Amino acid sequence: MGGLVSWFRRDEEVRLENDGTFATENVTVIRGICHFNGRTIIDRHTITMSDPCAEATCWAPLKVVLLTKCPTPELGYGCTLVNGSQAEYPWCCPQAICY
């Protein structure tokens, strides 16, 4: 991932890179632990989730969680988009199945 953006919009995701990485300020931090989307994440640790299908990293000093969402699969000729499983990221990401 490239450099961290130095500003954020309240309660919105801000796209950081073209790789599906976003930042959100919808985060409560208590004693160095991010509370986000019903989950707790220790500062500078990463968890994987299935809903949403993403990887989340806590940056407690900034009160930010960085989200890495699924890349958009490229659909070539004869390919179909298939939803991922109910597993955690990245296995929950949609995939291109080509025949």
CSV table of N, CA and C in Angstrom, one decimal:
chain,number,residue,atom,x,y,z
A,1,MET,N,0.8,-1.2,0.0
A,1,MET,CA,0.0,0.0,0.0
A,1,MET,C,0.9,1.2,0.0
A,2,GLY,N,0.5,2.3,-0.7
A,2,GLY,CA,1.2,3.5,-0.7
A,2,GLY,C,1.1,4.3,0.5
A,3,GLY,N,1.4,5.6,0.4
A,3,GLY,CA,1.3,6.5,1.6
A,3,GLY,C,-0.1,6.7,2.1
A,4,LEU,N,-0.1,7.0,3.4
A,4,LEU,CA,-1.4,7.2,4.1
A,4,LEU,C,-1.9,8.6,3.8
A,5,VAL,N,-3.1,8.7,3.5
A,5,VAL,CA,-3.7,10.0,3.3
A,5,VAL,C,-3.8,10.8,4.6
A,6,SER,N,-3.5,12.1,4.6
A,6,SER,CA,-3.4,12.8,5.9
A,6,SER,C,-4.7,13.5,6.3
A,7,TRP,N,-5.8,13.3,5.5
A,7,TRP,CA,-7.1,13.9,5.9
A,7,TRP,C,-8.2,12.9,5.6
A,8,PHE,N,-9.3,13.0,6.3
A,8,PHE,CA,-10.4,12.1,6.1
A,8,PHE,C,-11.7,12.9,6.2
A,9,ARG,N,-12.7,12.4,5.6
A,9,ARG,CA,-14.1,12.9,5.7
A,9,ARG,C,-14.8,12.2,6.8
A,10,ARG,N,-15.5,12.9,7.6
A,10,ARG,CA,-16.3,12.2,8.7
A,10,ARG,C,-17.3,11.2,8.2
A,11,ASP,N,-17.3,10.0,8.8
A,11,ASP,CA,-18.3,9.0,8.4
A,11,ASP,C,-18.3,8.6,7.0
A,12,GLU,N,-17.2,8.7,6.3
A,12,GLU,CA,-17.2,8.3,4.9
A,12,GLU,C,-15.9,7.5,4.7
A,13,GLU,N,-15.9,6.7,3.6
A,13,GLU,CA,-14.7,6.0,3.2
A,13,GLU,C,-14.0,6.9,2.2
A,14,VAL,N,-12.7,7.0,2.4
A,14,VAL,CA,-11.8,7.7,1.5
A,14,VAL,C,-10.9,6.8,0.8
A,15,ARG,N,-11.0,6.7,-0.6
A,15,ARG,CA,-10.1,5.8,-1.3
A,15,ARG,C,-8.7,6.2,-1.2
A,16,LEU,N,-7.8,5.3,-0.9
A,16,LEU,CA,-6.4,5.6,-0.8
A,16,LEU,C,-5.6,5.2,-2.0
A,17,GLU,N,-5.9,4.1,-2.5
A,17,GLU,CA,-5.1,3.5,-3.6
A,17,GLU,C,-6.1,2.9,-4.6
A,18,ASN,N,-5.6,2.5,-5.8
A,18,ASN,CA,-6.4,1.8,-6.8
A,18,ASN,C,-6.5,0.3,-6.5
A,19,ASP,N,-6.0,-0.1,-5.4
A,19,ASP,CA,-6.1,-1.5,-5.1
A,19,ASP,C,-7.2,-2.0,-4.2
A,20,GLY,N,-8.2,-1.1,-4.0
A,20,GLY,CA,-9.4,-1.4,-3.2
A,20,GLY,C,-9.2,-1.1,-1.7
A,21,THR,N,-8.2,-0.2,-1.4
A,21,THR,CA,-7.9,0.2,0.0
A,21,THR,C,-8.7,1.5,0.3
A,22,PHE,N,-9.4,1.5,1.4
A,22,PHE,CA,-10.2,2.6,1.8
A,22,PHE,C,-9.9,2.9,3.3
A,23,ALA,N,-10.1,4.1,3.7
A,23,ALA,CA,-10.0,4.5,5.1
A,23,ALA,C,-11.4,5.0,5.6
A,24,THR,N,-11.7,4.7,6.8
A,24,THR,CA,-13.0,5.2,7.4
A,24,THR,C,-12.7,5.8,8.8
A,25,GLU,N,-13.5,6.8,9.1
A,25,GLU,CA,-13.4,7.4,10.4
A,25,GLU,C,-14.5,7.0,11.3
A,26,ASN,N,-15.3,6.1,10.9
A,26,ASN,CA,-16.5,5.6,11.7
A,26,ASN,C,-16.0,4.7,12.7
A,27,VAL,N,-15.0,5.1,13.5
A,27,VAL,CA,-14.3,4.3,14.5
A,27,VAL,C,-14.2,4.9,15.9
A,28,THR,N,-14.5,4.1,16.9
A,28,THR,CA,-14.3,4.5,18.2
A,28,THR,C,-13.1,3.8,18.8
A,29,VAL,N,-12.2,4.5,19.4
A,29,VAL,CA,-11.0,4.0,20.0
A,29,VAL,C,-11.0,4.1,21.5
A,30,ILE,N,-10.8,2.9,22.1
A,30,ILE,CA,-10.8,2.9,23.6
A,30,ILE,C,-9.5,2.1,24.0
A,31,ARG,N,-8.6,2.8,24.7
A,31,ARG,CA,-7.3,2.2,25.2
A,31,ARG,C,-6.6,1.5,24.0
A,32,GLY,N,-6.4,2.1,22.9
A,32,GLY,CA,-5.7,1.6,21.8
A,32,GLY,C,-6.3,0.5,21.0
A,33,ILE,N,-7.6,0.3,21.2
A,33,ILE,CA,-8.3,-0.7,20.5
A,33,ILE,C,-9.4,0.0,19.6
A,34,CYS,N,-9.5,-0.3,18.3
A,34,CYS,CA,-10.5,0.2,17.5
A,34,CYS,C,-11.8,-0.6,17.6
A,35,HIS,N,-12.9,0.0,17.7
A,35,HIS,CA,-14.2,-0.6,17.7
A,35,HIS,C,-14.9,-0.2,16.4
A,36,PHE,N,-15.0,-1.2,15.5
A,36,PHE,CA,-15.5,-0.9,14.2
A,36,PHE,C,-16.4,-2.0,13.7
A,37,ASN,N,-17.6,-1.6,13.2
A,37,ASN,CA,-18.5,-2.6,12.6
A,37,ASN,C,-18.8,-3.8,13.5
A,38,GLY,N,-18.9,-3.6,14.8
A,38,GLY,CA,-19.2,-4.6,15.7
A,38,GLY,C,-18.0,-5.5,16.1
A,39,ARG,N,-16.8,-5.1,15.7
A,39,ARG,CA,-15.6,-5.9,16.0
A,39,ARG,C,-14.6,-5.0,16.7
A,40,THR,N,-13.7,-5.7,17.4
A,40,THR,CA,-12.6,-5.0,18.1
A,40,THR,C,-11.3,-5.4,17.3
A,41,ILE,N,-10.4,-4.4,17.1
A,41,ILE,CA,-9.2,-4.6,16.4
A,41,ILE,C,-8.1,-3.9,17.2
A,42,ILE,N,-7.0,-4.6,17.6
A,42,ILE,CA,-5.9,-4.0,18.3
A,42,ILE,C,-5.1,-3.1,17.4
A,43,ASP,N,-4.6,-2.0,17.9
A,43,ASP,CA,-3.8,-1.0,17.1
A,43,ASP,C,-2.8,-1.7,16.3
A,44,ARG,N,-2.8,-1.4,15.0
A,44,ARG,CA,-1.8,-1.9,14.0
A,44,ARG,C,-2.0,-3.4,13.8
A,45,HIS,N,-3.1,-3.9,14.1
A,45,HIS,CA,-3.3,-5.3,13.8
A,45,HIS,C,-4.4,-5.4,12.7
A,46,THR,N,-4.4,-6.5,12.0
A,46,THR,CA,-5.4,-6.7,10.9
A,46,THR,C,-6.2,-7.9,11.2
A,47,ILE,N,-7.5,-7.8,10.9
A,47,ILE,CA,-8.5,-8.9,10.9
A,47,ILE,C,-9.1,-9.1,9.5
A,48,THR,N,-9.6,-10.2,9.3
A,48,THR,CA,-10.4,-10.5,8.1
A,48,THR,C,-11.8,-10.7,8.4
A,49,MET,N,-12.7,-10.2,7.5
A,49,MET,CA,-14.1,-10.3,7.8
A,49,MET,C,-14.9,-10.9,6.6
A,50,SER,N,-16.1,-11.3,6.8
A,50,SER,CA,-16.9,-11.8,5.7
A,50,SER,C,-18.0,-10.8,5.4
A,51,ASP,N,-18.4,-10.0,6.4
A,51,ASP,CA,-19.5,-9.0,6.2
A,51,ASP,C,-19.1,-7.7,6.8
A,52,PRO,N,-18.6,-6.8,6.1
A,52,PRO,CA,-18.3,-6.8,4.7
A,52,PRO,C,-17.1,-7.7,4.4
A,53,CYS,N,-17.0,-8.2,3.1
A,53,CYS,CA,-15.9,-9.0,2.7
A,53,CYS,C,-14.7,-8.1,2.6
A,54,ALA,N,-13.9,-8.0,3.6
A,54,ALA,CA,-12.7,-7.1,3.6
A,54,ALA,C,-11.7,-7.5,4.7
A,55,GLU,N,-10.6,-6.8,4.6
A,55,GLU,CA,-9.5,-6.9,5.6
A,55,GLU,C,-9.5,-5.6,6.3
A,56,ALA,N,-9.4,-5.5,7.6
A,56,ALA,CA,-9.4,-4.3,8.3
A,56,ALA,C,-8.2,-4.2,9.2
A,57,THR,N,-7.5,-3.0,9.2
A,57,THR,CA,-6.4,-2.7,10.0
A,57,THR,C,-6.6,-1.5,10.8
A,58,CYS,N,-6.4,-1.6,12.1
A,58,CYS,CA,-6.6,-0.5,13.1
A,58,CYS,C,-5.4,0.4,13.1
A,59,TRP,N,-5.7,1.7,13.0
A,59,TRP,CA,-4.7,2.8,13.3
A,59,TRP,C,-5.2,3.6,14.4
A,60,ALA,N,-5.1,3.2,15.6
A,60,ALA,CA,-5.8,3.8,16.8
A,60,ALA,C,-5.3,5.3,17.0
A,61,PRO,N,-4.1,5.7,16.8
A,61,PRO,CA,-3.7,7.1,17.0
A,61,PRO,C,-4.4,8.0,16.1
A,62,LEU,N,-4.8,7.5,14.9
A,62,LEU,CA,-5.5,8.3,13.9
A,62,LEU,C,-7.0,8.1,14.0
A,63,LYS,N,-7.5,7.2,14.8
A,63,LYS,CA,-8.9,6.8,14.9
A,63,LYS,C,-9.4,6.4,13.5
A,64,VAL,N,-8.6,5.6,12.8
A,64,VAL,CA,-9.0,5.2,11.5
A,64,VAL,C,-8.8,3.7,11.4
A,65,VAL,N,-9.7,3.1,10.6
A,65,VAL,CA,-9.5,1.7,10.1
A,65,VAL,C,-9.3,1.7,8.6
A,66,LEU,N,-8.3,1.0,8.2
A,66,LEU,CA,-8.0,0.9,6.8
A,66,LEU,C,-8.7,-0.4,6.3
A,67,LEU,N,-9.5,-0.3,5.3
A,67,LEU,CA,-10.2,-1.5,4.7
A,67,LEU,C,-9.6,-1.8,3.4
A,68,THR,N,-9.3,-3.1,3.2
A,68,THR,CA,-9.0,-3.6,1.9
A,68,THR,C,-10.1,-4.4,1.4
A,69,LYS,N,-10.8,-4.0,0.4
A,69,LYS,CA,-11.9,-4.7,-0.2
A,69,LYS,C,-11.5,-5.5,-1.3
A,70,CYS,N,-12.5,-6.4,-1.8
A,70,CYS,CA,-12.2,-7.3,-2.9
A,70,CYS,C,-11.8,-6.5,-4.2
A,71,PRO,N,-10.8,-7.0,-4.9
A,71,PRO,CA,-10.6,-6.4,-6.2
A,71,PRO,C,-11.7,-6.8,-7.2
A,72,THR,N,-11.9,-6.0,-8.2
A,72,THR,CA,-12.9,-6.3,-9.2
A,72,THR,C,-12.3,-7.3,-10.2
A,73,PRO,N,-12.9,-8.5,-10.3
A,73,PRO,CA,-12.3,-9.5,-11.2
A,73,PRO,C,-12.5,-9.0,-12.7
A,74,GLU,N,-11.5,-9.3,-13.5
A,74,GLU,CA,-11.7,-9.0,-14.9
A,74,GLU,C,-12.4,-10.1,-15.6
A,75,LEU,N,-13.4,-9.8,-16.4
A,75,LEU,CA,-14.2,-10.8,-17.0
A,75,LEU,C,-13.8,-10.8,-18.5
A,76,GLY,N,-13.1,-11.9,-18.9
A,76,GLY,CA,-12.8,-12.1,-20.3
A,76,GLY,C,-13.9,-12.8,-21.0
A,77,TYR,N,-13.7,-13.0,-22.3
A,77,TYR,CA,-14.7,-13.8,-23.1
A,77,TYR,C,-14.9,-15.1,-22.5
A,78,GLY,N,-16.2,-15.5,-22.3
A,78,GLY,CA,-16.6,-16.8,-21.8
A,78,GLY,C,-16.5,-16.9,-20.3
A,79,CYS,N,-16.3,-15.7,-19.6
A,79,CYS,CA,-16.2,-15.7,-18.2
A,79,CYS,C,-17.5,-15.3,-17.5
A,80,THR,N,-17.7,-15.8,-16.3
A,80,THR,CA,-18.9,-15.5,-15.5
A,80,THR,C,-18.5,-15.1,-14.1
A,81,LEU,N,-19.1,-14.1,-13.6
A,81,LEU,CA,-18.8,-13.6,-12.2
A,81,LEU,C,-19.6,-14.5,-11.2
A,82,VAL,N,-18.9,-15.1,-10.3
A,82,VAL,CA,-19.5,-16.0,-9.3
A,82,VAL,C,-19.2,-15.4,-7.9
A,83,ASN,N,-20.3,-15.3,-7.1
A,83,ASN,CA,-20.1,-14.8,-5.7
A,83,ASN,C,-19.2,-15.7,-4.9
A,84,GLY,N,-18.5,-15.1,-4.0
A,84,GLY,CA,-17.6,-15.8,-3.2
A,84,GLY,C,-18.4,-16.6,-2.1
A,85,SER,N,-17.7,-17.4,-1.3
A,85,SER,CA,-18.3,-18.1,-0.3
A,85,SER,C,-18.6,-17.2,1.0
A,86,GLN,N,-19.2,-17.8,2.0
A,86,GLN,CA,-19.5,-17.1,3.2
A,86,GLN,C,-18.2,-17.0,4.1
A,87,ALA,N,-17.1,-17.5,3.6
A,87,ALA,CA,-15.9,-17.4,4.4
A,87,ALA,C,-15.4,-16.0,4.5
A,88,GLU,N,-14.3,-15.8,5.2
A,88,GLU,CA,-13.7,-14.5,5.4
A,88,GLU,C,-12.8,-14.1,4.3
A,89,TYR,N,-12.5,-12.8,4.2
A,89,TYR,CA,-11.7,-12.2,3.2
A,89,TYR,C,-10.3,-13.0,3.1
A,90,PRO,N,-9.8,-13.4,1.9
A,90,PRO,CA,-10.3,-13.0,0.6
A,90,PRO,C,-11.2,-14.1,-0.1
A,91,TRP,N,-11.5,-15.1,0.7
A,91,TRP,CA,-12.3,-16.2,0.1
A,91,TRP,C,-13.7,-15.9,-0.2
A,92,CYS,N,-14.2,-14.8,0.4
A,92,CYS,CA,-15.6,-14.3,0.2
A,92,CYS,C,-15.7,-13.4,-1.1
A,93,CYS,N,-14.5,-13.1,-1.7
A,93,CYS,CA,-14.6,-12.2,-2.9
A,93,CYS,C,-15.1,-12.9,-4.1
A,94,PRO,N,-15.9,-12.1,-4.9
A,94,PRO,CA,-16.4,-12.7,-6.2
A,94,PRO,C,-15.2,-13.1,-7.1
A,95,GLN,N,-15.4,-14.1,-7.9
A,95,GLN,CA,-14.4,-14.6,-8.7
A,95,GLN,C,-14.9,-14.8,-10.2
A,96,ALA,N,-14.0,-14.7,-11.1
A,96,ALA,CA,-14.3,-14.9,-12.5
A,96,ALA,C,-14.1,-16.4,-12.8
A,97,ILE,N,-15.1,-17.1,-13.3
A,97,ILE,CA,-15.0,-18.4,-13.7
A,97,ILE,C,-15.1,-18.4,-15.3
A,98,CYS,N,-14.1,-19.0,-15.9
A,98,CYS,CA,-14.0,-18.9,-17.4
A,98,CYS,C,-14.1,-20.3,-17.9
A,99,TYR,N,-14.9,-20.4,-19.0
A,99,TYR,CA,-15.1,-21.8,-19.6
A,99,TYR,C,-14.4,-21.8,-21.0
